[in-house]
Amino acid sequence: MAQQTQQQQPTTEQREITQKEPIAAIATPIGEGGIAVIRVSGKNTIERVNRAFTGTDLNQEKSHTVHFGKIVNKKGEVVDEVLATLFHSPRSYTGEETVEISCHGGVLVTQAVLEAVLALGIRSAEPGEFTQRAFLNGKMELSQAEAVADLIHAKSQKAMDAAHQQLEGRLGEHIKKFRQQIIDATAMVELELDFIEEDVEFANKEQLKELLLALDAEIDRLLDTYETGRLVKHGVRTVFIGQPNVGKSTLLNTLVGKDRAIVTDIAGTTRDTIDVDWSYDGLLFKLTDTAGLRETEDLVEAEGVKRSQKAFEDADLVVYLKDLSRKGTPEERKEIGTFQKKAGDTPFLLIGTKNDIALEVEDERMAYDLKISALEGEKIEELKKLMKQRALENKDYDTSSLLVTSSRHREALLNAQEDVQSAIQALEQGMTGDFLSIDLRAALKELGTITGEITNEDVLDSIFSRFCIGK
């Protein structure tokens, strides 16, 4: 568990690596495979693992070397032939002594090797505990530690790119630059307070105001990237809506390339929302097939319609499907207009379906964005491009530039910006330096929570609980 509570963390240079009790966990997915890796880290890890390792004496070997041998249990029975990779402190992921044991893949053999290791007085690791130790030992900033989890859970190329960007420390570099500017300003203001009786002025108020205004603008630019960052990280929530039997399920199956939703000619076949992840051109779409919109006395279908409405309200992209093989009615046209109005700023596409059997008479009152035939694959590529284009409309989708992807980081930036703006207001109103100092220190604290200079135990527990065991 983290021991730092509302205090500034020491720098990597100032901090001595903390060697905690040794922990172990399987670091690779459970199942059949060529190899599995068991990670062990903590105080006297190499000496302890060596007790169950037959082959070379691991205690005598150098860091970053690999050794062939066997793991034996307490009864002296051979559990498996393995490779043991040694990492001496502080040259390891956690900063502690670490051994990574590569054994044959398979549920039973991997578990047997882990049990032999745990029998040496080593405890099972908690979720994210290895990465938490890496953070606490100064091997990475908190924003980089969070990026590890984002990288593991990434479901699209762009999400991976954004996670790598955070892992490289680019956000941390920006935040440190912001904090240093505020620290310099705070130092001048507080030095002035120390000499208040001598009426000495150290801080140039106009320069200080210009610095804070520039900082406010920089934070604003970062915050503007959050909406794009959210879509990159979590995916575009895309809902297919429309009357029953207009081809919503057929389109979903066509996009994902498999029969994920049941398709029949019977109206009302889809009676609940169906969610499917689909990636296109590096961007994740979370597709939702909904129950057809109609009045029904069927309780199950009625609940499906209710859930369709909720999916519409939460969507980042709305795709309304209109069957071109059926003549449009005034009621349907009114319904489309109502949904367009309710969508507000949410991108809305009106797509004509079943174009391969469309009526010859064109309904000129309907302004379709595209006409397709999911069954025949007609205009599907055009639809994919259109969906991405509309989803990212008015958003900077260049993931080579810095993106804020975490709601926690966004909240901290918003709070810091509020404090900076309060300091600007205090300057404009000619308030004394003690009020100004309070605002500047509050901004420092908020920015520090992003990189981990300032943390509390509850925040750390929340962050690292999202990790898998073994990372």
Short mmCIF file of C-alpha atoms in Angstrom, two decimals:
data_model
loop_
_atom_site.label_atom_id
_atom_site.label_comp_id
_atom_site.label_asym_id
_atom_site.label_seq_id
_atom_site.Cartn_x
_atom_site.Cartn_y
_atom_site.Cartn_z
CA MET A 1 0.00 0.00 0.00
CA ALA A 2 1.19 3.55 -0.67
CA GLN A 3 2.45 5.48 2.33
CA GLN A 4 2.63 8.95 0.72
CA THR A 5 -0.32 11.10 1.74
CA GLN A 6 -0.67 14.69 0.53
CA GLN A 7 3.07 15.28 0.47
CA GLN A 8 5.58 16.01 -2.24
CA GLN A 9 7.39 12.95 -3.56
CA PRO A 10 11.21 13.01 -3.57
CA THR A 11 12.88 13.05 -6.96
CA THR A 12 14.46 9.94 -8.47
CA GLU A 13 17.90 11.31 -7.58
CA GLN A 14 16.90 11.93 -3.95
CA ARG A 15 15.07 8.67 -3.44
CA GLU A 16 16.68 5.43 -2.32
CA ILE A 17 15.08 2.37 -3.85
CA THR A 18 12.76 0.76 -1.32
CA GLN A 19 13.15 -3.01 -1.20
CA LYS A 20 9.79 -4.29 0.06
CA GLU A 21 8.75 -7.85 0.86
CA PRO A 22 9.06 -10.08 -2.21
CA ILE A 23 5.96 -10.61 -4.37
CA ALA A 24 5.26 -12.94 -7.28
CA ALA A 25 2.64 -13.33 -10.01
CA ILE A 26 2.12 -14.84 -13.43
CA ALA A 27 2.85 -12.01 -15.88
CA THR A 28 1.51 -13.68 -19.04
CA PRO A 29 -2.09 -14.61 -19.90
CA ILE A 30 -3.32 -17.86 -18.38
CA GLY A 31 -3.76 -20.64 -20.94
CA GLU A 32 -1.85 -22.91 -23.29
CA GLY A 33 1.17 -21.38 -24.99
CA GLY A 34 4.84 -21.77 -25.76
CA ILE A 35 6.04 -20.12 -22.55
CA ALA A 36 4.70 -18.38 -19.47
CA VAL A 37 6.52 -15.81 -17.36
CA ILE A 38 6.40 -15.53 -13.58
CA ARG A 39 7.67 -12.25 -12.19
CA VAL A 40 9.21 -12.04 -8.70
CA SER A 41 10.34 -8.75 -7.13
CA GLY A 42 11.41 -7.44 -3.74
CA LYS A 43 13.98 -7.76 -0.99
CA ASN A 44 16.33 -10.78 -1.30
CA THR A 45 14.36 -12.05 -4.32
CA ILE A 46 17.37 -13.61 -6.05
CA GLU A 47 18.48 -15.42 -2.89
CA ARG A 48 15.00 -16.81 -2.30
CA VAL A 49 14.38 -17.97 -5.87
CA ASN A 50 17.83 -19.58 -5.83
CA ARG A 51 16.62 -21.96 -3.10
CA ALA A 52 14.21 -23.58 -5.57
CA PHE A 53 16.51 -23.29 -8.61
CA THR A 54 18.91 -26.06 -9.60
CA GLY A 55 21.63 -25.14 -12.02
CA THR A 56 23.97 -22.21 -11.57
CA ASP A 57 24.14 -20.27 -8.30
CA LEU A 58 21.99 -17.23 -9.08
CA ASN A 59 23.50 -15.32 -6.15
CA GLN A 60 26.82 -15.19 -8.01
CA GLU A 61 25.47 -14.05 -11.38
CA LYS A 62 25.38 -10.57 -12.90
CA SER A 63 22.33 -8.47 -13.64
CA HIS A 64 20.55 -8.84 -17.00
CA THR A 65 21.72 -12.42 -17.50
CA VAL A 66 19.65 -15.50 -18.32
CA HIS A 67 20.26 -18.94 -16.77
CA PHE A 68 18.91 -22.39 -17.60
CA GLY A 69 17.89 -24.68 -14.74
CA LYS A 70 15.02 -26.42 -13.00
CA ILE A 71 12.48 -25.31 -10.42
CA VAL A 72 11.99 -27.85 -7.63
CA ASN A 73 9.28 -27.85 -4.97
CA LYS A 74 9.74 -28.36 -1.22
CA LYS A 75 9.67 -32.13 -1.69
CA GLY A 76 12.64 -31.88 -4.03
CA GLU A 77 10.52 -32.82 -7.05
CA VAL A 78 11.27 -31.15 -10.39
CA VAL A 79 8.36 -28.92 -11.37
CA ASP A 80 9.67 -27.66 -14.73
CA GLU A 81 12.73 -26.69 -16.74
CA VAL A 82 13.00 -22.91 -16.81
CA LEU A 83 15.03 -19.87 -17.76
CA ALA A 84 15.70 -17.39 -14.95
CA THR A 85 16.42 -13.78 -15.95
CA LEU A 86 18.09 -11.67 -13.26
CA PHE A 87 17.70 -7.92 -12.69
CA HIS A 88 19.72 -6.37 -9.87
CA SER A 89 18.40 -3.27 -8.11
CA PRO A 90 17.96 -0.56 -9.26
CA ARG A 91 18.17 -1.77 -12.90
CA SER A 92 14.74 -3.41 -13.04
CA TYR A 93 11.15 -2.50 -13.82
CA THR A 94 10.31 -1.99 -10.15
CA GLY A 95 13.75 -0.78 -9.12
CA GLU A 96 13.96 -3.77 -6.76
CA GLU A 97 15.75 -7.09 -7.12
CA THR A 98 13.76 -8.99 -9.74
CA VAL A 99 13.74 -12.46 -11.27
CA GLU A 100 11.59 -13.39 -14.25
CA ILE A 101 11.08 -17.14 -14.59
CA SER A 102 10.17 -18.40 -18.07
CA CYS A 103 8.57 -21.84 -17.92
CA HIS A 104 6.54 -23.97 -20.32
CA GLY A 105 3.13 -22.51 -21.08
CA GLY A 106 0.03 -24.23 -19.74
CA VAL A 107 -2.34 -23.67 -16.84
CA LEU A 108 -1.16 -26.53 -14.59
CA VAL A 109 2.60 -26.25 -15.09
CA THR A 110 2.58 -22.47 -14.71
CA GLN A 111 0.53 -22.68 -11.53
CA ALA A 112 2.87 -25.38 -10.16
CA VAL A 113 5.93 -23.17 -10.74
CA LEU A 114 4.18 -20.22 -9.08
CA GLU A 115 3.24 -22.36 -6.07
CA ALA A 116 6.86 -23.52 -5.72
CA VAL A 117 7.94 -19.86 -5.68
CA LEU A 118 5.25 -18.81 -3.18
CA ALA A 119 6.36 -21.62 -0.87
CA LEU A 120 9.66 -19.76 -0.43
CA GLY A 121 7.96 -17.15 1.75
CA ILE A 122 7.00 -14.93 -1.17
CA ARG A 123 3.45 -13.58 -1.29
CA SER A 124 1.10 -13.19 -4.27
CA ALA A 125 1.15 -9.74 -5.87
CA GLU A 126 -1.91 -7.49 -5.86
CA PRO A 127 -3.24 -6.03 -9.15
CA GLY A 128 -0.79 -3.43 -10.46
CA GLU A 129 1.59 -3.86 -7.52
CA PHE A 130 4.73 -4.19 -9.66
CA THR A 131 3.96 -0.94 -11.48
CA GLN A 132 2.97 0.73 -8.21
CA ARG A 133 6.39 -0.15 -6.80
CA ALA A 134 8.01 1.21 -9.96
CA PHE A 135 6.22 4.53 -9.35
CA LEU A 136 6.99 4.64 -5.62
CA ASN A 137 10.66 3.90 -6.38
CA GLY A 138 10.87 6.74 -8.89
CA LYS A 139 11.19 4.56 -11.99
CA MET A 140 8.29 6.39 -13.63
CA GLU A 141 5.83 9.22 -13.06
CA LEU A 142 2.23 8.53 -12.12
CA SER A 143 0.98 9.56 -15.57
CA GLN A 144 3.42 7.06 -17.11
CA ALA A 145 2.25 4.33 -14.73
CA GLU A 146 -1.35 4.97 -15.83
CA ALA A 147 -0.20 4.73 -19.44
CA VAL A 148 0.98 1.17 -18.78
CA ALA A 149 -2.61 0.17 -18.00
CA ASP A 150 -3.87 2.11 -21.04
CA LEU A 151 -1.39 0.26 -23.26
CA ILE A 152 -2.51 -3.12 -21.92
CA HIS A 153 -6.19 -2.31 -22.45
CA ALA A 154 -5.81 -0.53 -25.82
CA LYS A 155 -8.18 -1.87 -28.48
CA SER A 156 -7.08 0.23 -31.45
CA GLN A 157 -3.86 1.46 -33.03
CA LYS A 158 -4.61 5.07 -32.11
CA ALA A 159 -5.26 4.11 -28.49
CA MET A 160 -1.85 2.38 -28.49
CA ASP A 161 -0.23 5.48 -29.98
CA ALA A 162 -1.78 7.70 -27.30
CA ALA A 163 -0.67 5.33 -24.52
CA HIS A 164 2.90 5.19 -25.88
CA GLN A 165 2.92 8.98 -25.95
CA GLN A 166 2.01 9.10 -22.26
CA LEU A 167 4.48 6.32 -21.47
CA GLU A 168 7.26 8.40 -23.02
CA GLY A 169 6.49 11.08 -20.44
CA ARG A 170 5.34 13.82 -22.82
CA LEU A 171 2.43 14.88 -20.62
CA GLY A 172 4.70 14.81 -17.58
CA GLU A 173 7.16 17.12 -19.34
CA HIS A 174 4.40 19.66 -19.98
CA ILE A 175 3.12 19.47 -16.41
CA LYS A 176 6.62 19.87 -14.97
CA LYS A 177 7.12 22.94 -17.15
CA PHE A 178 3.83 24.40 -15.88
CA ARG A 179 4.74 23.64 -12.27
CA GLN A 180 8.19 25.19 -12.57
CA GLN A 181 6.66 28.41 -13.90
CA ILE A 182 4.27 28.53 -10.96
CA ILE A 183 7.05 27.63 -8.48
CA ASP A 184 9.18 30.54 -9.75
CA ALA A 185 6.23 32.91 -9.48
CA THR A 186 5.32 31.66 -6.01
CA ALA A 187 8.90 32.05 -4.81
CA MET A 188 8.95 35.72 -5.82
CA VAL A 189 5.59 36.42 -4.23
CA GLU A 190 6.47 34.68 -0.95
CA LEU A 191 9.91 36.29 -0.80
CA GLU A 192 8.17 39.62 -1.07
CA LEU A 193 5.95 38.64 1.87
CA ASP A 194 9.05 37.94 3.99
CA PHE A 195 10.21 41.53 3.45
CA ILE A 196 6.78 43.15 3.66
CA GLU A 197 7.86 45.54 6.44
CA GLU A 198 10.79 46.79 4.33
CA ASP A 199 8.38 47.45 1.44
CA VAL A 200 10.65 45.50 -0.96
CA GLU A 201 9.10 44.33 -4.24
CA PHE A 202 10.61 41.23 -5.84
CA ALA A 203 7.77 40.25 -8.18
CA ASN A 204 7.10 42.27 -11.32
CA LYS A 205 3.31 42.20 -11.32
CA GLU A 206 2.95 42.77 -15.06
CA GLN A 207 5.42 40.01 -15.92
CA LEU A 208 3.71 37.72 -13.43
CA LYS A 209 0.34 38.43 -15.01
CA GLU A 210 1.70 37.72 -18.50
CA LEU A 211 3.17 34.42 -17.26
CA LEU A 212 -0.13 33.35 -15.70
CA LEU A 213 -2.13 34.37 -18.78
CA ALA A 214 0.20 32.31 -20.99
CA LEU A 215 -0.11 29.38 -18.58
CA ASP A 216 -3.90 29.67 -18.63
CA ALA A 217 -3.85 29.54 -22.45
CA GLU A 218 -1.49 26.50 -22.44
CA ILE A 219 -3.73 24.59 -20.03
CA ASP A 220 -6.70 25.52 -22.22
CA ARG A 221 -4.97 24.03 -25.27
CA LEU A 222 -4.35 20.79 -23.39
CA LEU A 223 -7.96 20.62 -22.22
CA ASP A 224 -9.16 21.10 -25.80
CA THR A 225 -7.53 17.76 -26.69
CA TYR A 226 -9.52 15.79 -24.12
CA GLU A 227 -12.59 15.05 -26.23
CA THR A 228 -10.41 13.61 -28.99
CA GLY A 229 -8.33 11.79 -26.39
CA ARG A 230 -11.47 10.26 -24.87
CA LEU A 231 -12.63 8.94 -28.24
CA VAL A 232 -9.16 7.55 -28.99
CA LYS A 233 -8.89 5.82 -25.61
CA HIS A 234 -12.45 4.58 -25.05
CA GLY A 235 -13.83 4.45 -28.59
CA VAL A 236 -16.63 6.21 -30.44
CA ARG A 237 -19.99 5.14 -28.97
CA THR A 238 -21.96 4.59 -32.18
CA VAL A 239 -25.66 3.73 -32.10
CA PHE A 240 -27.72 2.33 -35.01
CA ILE A 241 -31.36 3.36 -34.68
CA GLY A 242 -34.42 3.24 -36.89
CA GLN A 243 -37.70 1.44 -37.46
CA PRO A 244 -37.87 -2.38 -37.08
CA ASN A 245 -36.36 -4.48 -39.88
CA VAL A 246 -34.51 -1.63 -41.63
CA GLY A 247 -31.18 -3.52 -41.65
CA LYS A 248 -29.47 -2.41 -38.43
CA SER A 249 -28.31 -5.91 -37.51
CA THR A 250 -27.25 -6.68 -41.09
CA LEU A 251 -25.12 -3.53 -41.18
CA LEU A 252 -23.50 -4.33 -37.83
CA ASN A 253 -22.64 -7.85 -39.04
CA THR A 254 -21.24 -6.46 -42.29
CA LEU A 255 -18.98 -3.96 -40.51
CA VAL A 256 -17.55 -6.42 -37.98
CA GLY A 257 -17.25 -9.20 -40.55
CA LYS A 258 -19.20 -11.85 -38.64
CA ASP A 259 -22.76 -12.75 -37.62
CA ARG A 260 -22.79 -10.99 -34.27
CA ALA A 261 -26.48 -10.03 -34.39
CA ILE A 262 -29.40 -12.28 -35.38
CA VAL A 263 -30.95 -11.27 -38.70
CA THR A 264 -34.47 -12.29 -39.83
CA ASP A 265 -37.30 -10.77 -41.86
CA ILE A 266 -39.41 -10.63 -38.69
CA ALA A 267 -39.78 -7.14 -37.26
CA GLY A 268 -38.68 -6.95 -33.61
CA THR A 269 -36.03 -9.68 -33.85
CA THR A 270 -33.55 -7.50 -31.95
CA ARG A 271 -35.12 -7.06 -28.52
CA ASP A 272 -32.11 -5.70 -26.63
CA THR A 273 -29.08 -3.56 -27.40
CA ILE A 274 -26.08 -5.48 -28.77
CA ASP A 275 -22.62 -3.96 -28.25
CA VAL A 276 -19.64 -4.84 -30.45
CA ASP A 277 -16.13 -3.35 -30.66
CA TRP A 278 -15.01 -2.55 -34.21
CA SER A 279 -11.81 -0.83 -35.28
CA TYR A 280 -11.47 1.15 -38.50
CA ASP A 281 -8.35 2.98 -39.66
CA GLY A 282 -6.86 2.85 -36.16
CA LEU A 283 -9.96 4.21 -34.40
CA LEU A 284 -12.18 2.11 -32.14
CA PHE A 285 -15.95 2.24 -32.61
CA LYS A 286 -18.23 0.75 -29.96
CA LEU A 287 -21.18 -0.22 -32.15
CA THR A 288 -24.62 -0.62 -30.59
CA ASP A 289 -27.41 -2.39 -32.48
CA THR A 290 -30.75 -1.38 -31.01
CA ALA A 291 -34.30 -2.66 -30.93
CA GLY A 292 -36.50 -1.19 -33.65
CA LEU A 293 -38.27 2.00 -32.58
CA ARG A 294 -42.01 1.37 -32.37
CA GLU A 295 -44.89 1.20 -29.94
CA THR A 296 -45.30 -2.35 -28.61
CA GLU A 297 -47.23 -4.15 -25.90
CA ASP A 298 -44.54 -6.85 -25.68
CA LEU A 299 -42.85 -6.15 -22.33
CA VAL A 300 -39.47 -7.54 -23.42
CA GLU A 301 -39.41 -5.59 -26.69
CA ALA A 302 -40.63 -2.45 -24.88
CA GLU A 303 -37.64 -2.70 -22.53
CA GLY A 304 -35.41 -3.06 -25.60
CA VAL A 305 -36.88 0.15 -27.07
CA LYS A 306 -36.26 1.90 -23.75
CA ARG A 307 -32.61 0.79 -23.81
CA SER A 308 -32.34 1.99 -27.41
CA GLN A 309 -33.36 5.46 -26.25
CA LYS A 310 -30.69 5.38 -23.53
CA ALA A 311 -28.01 4.28 -26.03
CA PHE A 312 -29.04 7.20 -28.26
CA GLU A 313 -28.63 9.67 -25.39
CA ASP A 314 -25.12 8.40 -24.58
CA ALA A 315 -23.88 8.20 -28.18
CA ASP A 316 -20.91 10.00 -29.74
CA LEU A 317 -22.27 9.20 -33.23
CA VAL A 318 -25.87 8.47 -34.25
CA VAL A 319 -26.59 6.49 -37.42
CA TYR A 320 -30.31 6.52 -38.32
CA LEU A 321 -31.22 3.87 -40.90
CA LYS A 322 -34.16 4.27 -43.31
CA ASP A 323 -35.36 1.34 -45.42
CA LEU A 324 -35.35 2.46 -49.09
CA SER A 325 -37.49 -0.50 -50.12
CA ARG A 326 -40.41 0.90 -48.13
CA LYS A 327 -42.21 4.13 -48.81
CA GLY A 328 -41.52 6.73 -46.16
CA THR A 329 -44.42 7.92 -44.04
CA PRO A 330 -45.07 11.37 -42.51
CA GLU A 331 -44.69 9.76 -39.07
CA GLU A 332 -41.25 8.37 -39.95
CA ARG A 333 -40.09 11.69 -41.41
CA LYS A 334 -41.26 13.41 -38.23
CA GLU A 335 -39.41 10.83 -36.13
CA ILE A 336 -36.17 11.40 -38.08
CA GLY A 337 -36.50 15.17 -37.57
CA THR A 338 -37.10 14.66 -33.86
CA PHE A 339 -33.99 12.49 -33.47
CA GLN A 340 -31.88 14.96 -35.45
CA LYS A 341 -33.03 17.75 -33.13
CA LYS A 342 -32.45 15.68 -29.98
CA ALA A 343 -28.96 14.72 -31.16
CA GLY A 344 -27.93 18.37 -30.83
CA ASP A 345 -24.15 18.60 -31.21
CA THR A 346 -23.78 14.81 -31.52
CA PRO A 347 -22.90 13.91 -35.14
CA PHE A 348 -25.98 12.45 -36.92
CA LEU A 349 -26.01 10.37 -40.11
CA LEU A 350 -29.14 9.55 -42.13
CA ILE A 351 -28.37 6.39 -44.11
CA GLY A 352 -30.66 4.78 -46.66
CA THR A 353 -30.51 0.96 -46.54
CA LYS A 354 -31.44 -1.86 -48.93
CA ASN A 355 -30.51 0.27 -51.92
CA ASP A 356 -30.30 -2.89 -54.04
CA ILE A 357 -34.11 -3.25 -53.80
CA ALA A 358 -34.98 0.43 -53.38
CA LEU A 359 -38.28 1.80 -54.69
CA GLU A 360 -37.96 3.51 -58.04
CA VAL A 361 -39.78 6.61 -56.81
CA GLU A 362 -37.28 8.91 -55.02
CA ASP A 363 -38.43 10.59 -51.82
CA GLU A 364 -36.96 14.04 -52.40
CA ARG A 365 -37.93 15.19 -48.92
CA MET A 366 -35.25 12.95 -47.34
CA ALA A 367 -31.69 14.33 -47.32
CA TYR A 368 -29.66 11.12 -47.07
CA ASP A 369 -25.96 11.28 -46.22
CA LEU A 370 -25.46 7.99 -48.06
CA LYS A 371 -27.43 5.14 -49.60
CA ILE A 372 -26.09 1.62 -49.06
CA SER A 373 -26.85 -2.07 -49.33
CA ALA A 374 -25.24 -3.92 -46.41
CA LEU A 375 -26.29 -7.26 -47.87
CA GLU A 376 -24.56 -6.55 -51.19
CA GLY A 377 -21.65 -4.57 -49.68
CA GLU A 378 -22.66 -1.49 -51.66
CA LYS A 379 -21.05 1.78 -50.47
CA ILE A 380 -19.85 0.15 -47.21
CA GLU A 381 -16.32 1.54 -47.56
CA GLU A 382 -17.77 5.00 -48.15
CA LEU A 383 -19.88 4.58 -45.02
CA LYS A 384 -16.84 3.62 -42.92
CA LYS A 385 -14.98 6.74 -44.04
CA LEU A 386 -18.04 8.90 -43.44
CA MET A 387 -18.51 7.50 -39.92
CA LYS A 388 -14.92 8.32 -38.99
CA GLN A 389 -15.11 11.75 -40.60
CA ARG A 390 -18.29 12.72 -38.73
CA ALA A 391 -17.16 11.23 -35.42
CA LEU A 392 -14.03 13.39 -35.47
CA GLU A 393 -15.61 16.49 -36.95
CA ASN A 394 -14.05 19.66 -35.50
CA LYS A 395 -11.56 17.55 -33.52
CA ASP A 396 -7.78 17.45 -33.90
CA TYR A 397 -7.07 13.77 -34.52
CA ASP A 398 -3.29 14.04 -34.79
CA THR A 399 -2.11 11.57 -32.13
CA SER A 400 1.48 12.66 -32.76
CA SER A 401 0.52 15.78 -30.81
CA LEU A 402 -0.13 15.61 -27.07
CA LEU A 403 -3.56 14.30 -26.07
CA VAL A 404 -5.19 14.29 -22.64
CA THR A 405 -6.97 10.91 -22.42
CA SER A 406 -7.63 10.56 -18.68
CA SER A 407 -10.67 12.06 -16.95
CA ARG A 408 -8.52 12.31 -13.80
CA HIS A 409 -5.94 14.40 -15.63
CA ARG A 410 -8.68 16.55 -17.13
CA GLU A 411 -10.20 17.24 -13.72
CA ALA A 412 -6.81 18.19 -12.27
CA LEU A 413 -6.12 20.52 -15.21
CA LEU A 414 -9.53 22.17 -14.83
CA ASN A 415 -8.93 22.73 -11.13
CA ALA A 416 -5.43 24.09 -11.77
CA GLN A 417 -6.76 26.43 -14.44
CA GLU A 418 -9.40 27.72 -12.04
CA ASP A 419 -6.67 28.47 -9.47
CA VAL A 420 -4.51 30.22 -12.09
CA GLN A 421 -7.47 32.33 -13.22
CA SER A 422 -8.19 33.20 -9.58
CA ALA A 423 -4.56 34.35 -9.20
CA ILE A 424 -4.90 36.50 -12.33
CA GLN A 425 -8.04 38.06 -10.87
CA ALA A 426 -6.23 38.70 -7.57
CA LEU A 427 -3.46 40.51 -9.46
CA GLU A 428 -5.95 42.63 -11.39
CA GLN A 429 -7.73 43.60 -8.16
CA GLY A 430 -4.47 44.52 -6.45
CA MET A 431 -4.85 41.93 -3.70
CA THR A 432 -1.93 41.22 -1.38
CA GLY A 433 0.63 38.53 -2.07
CA ASP A 434 -0.69 36.14 0.59
CA PHE A 435 -3.95 35.69 -1.34
CA LEU A 436 -1.99 35.28 -4.56
CA SER A 437 0.25 32.68 -2.93
CA ILE A 438 -2.76 30.59 -1.83
CA ASP A 439 -4.04 30.37 -5.42
CA LEU A 440 -0.61 29.54 -6.84
CA ARG A 441 0.03 26.80 -4.29
CA ALA A 442 -3.40 25.31 -4.99
CA ALA A 443 -2.56 25.18 -8.72
CA LEU A 444 0.77 23.51 -7.90
CA LYS A 445 -0.99 20.85 -5.88
CA GLU A 446 -3.47 20.05 -8.65
CA LEU A 447 -0.76 19.74 -11.31
CA GLY A 448 1.33 17.63 -8.95
CA THR A 449 -1.42 15.03 -8.70
CA ILE A 450 -1.03 14.27 -12.42
CA THR A 451 2.64 13.30 -12.30
CA GLY A 452 2.60 12.01 -8.73
CA GLU A 453 4.69 14.70 -7.04
CA ILE A 454 1.66 14.95 -4.77
CA THR A 455 -0.45 11.85 -4.13
CA ASN A 456 -2.74 10.27 -1.62
CA GLU A 457 -3.31 6.61 -0.88
CA ASP A 458 -6.91 6.46 -2.12
CA VAL A 459 -5.94 7.86 -5.54
CA LEU A 460 -3.09 5.36 -5.90
CA ASP A 461 -5.30 2.44 -4.88
CA SER A 462 -7.93 3.51 -7.43
CA ILE A 463 -5.38 3.84 -10.23
CA PHE A 464 -3.50 0.58 -9.68
CA SER A 465 -6.62 -1.51 -9.02
CA ARG A 466 -7.33 -1.22 -12.79
CA PHE A 467 -4.17 -3.17 -13.58
CA CYS A 468 -3.99 -6.90 -14.15
CA ILE A 469 -2.14 -9.04 -11.63
CA GLY A 470 1.48 -9.47 -12.71
CA LYS A 471 1.94 -5.95 -14.09
#
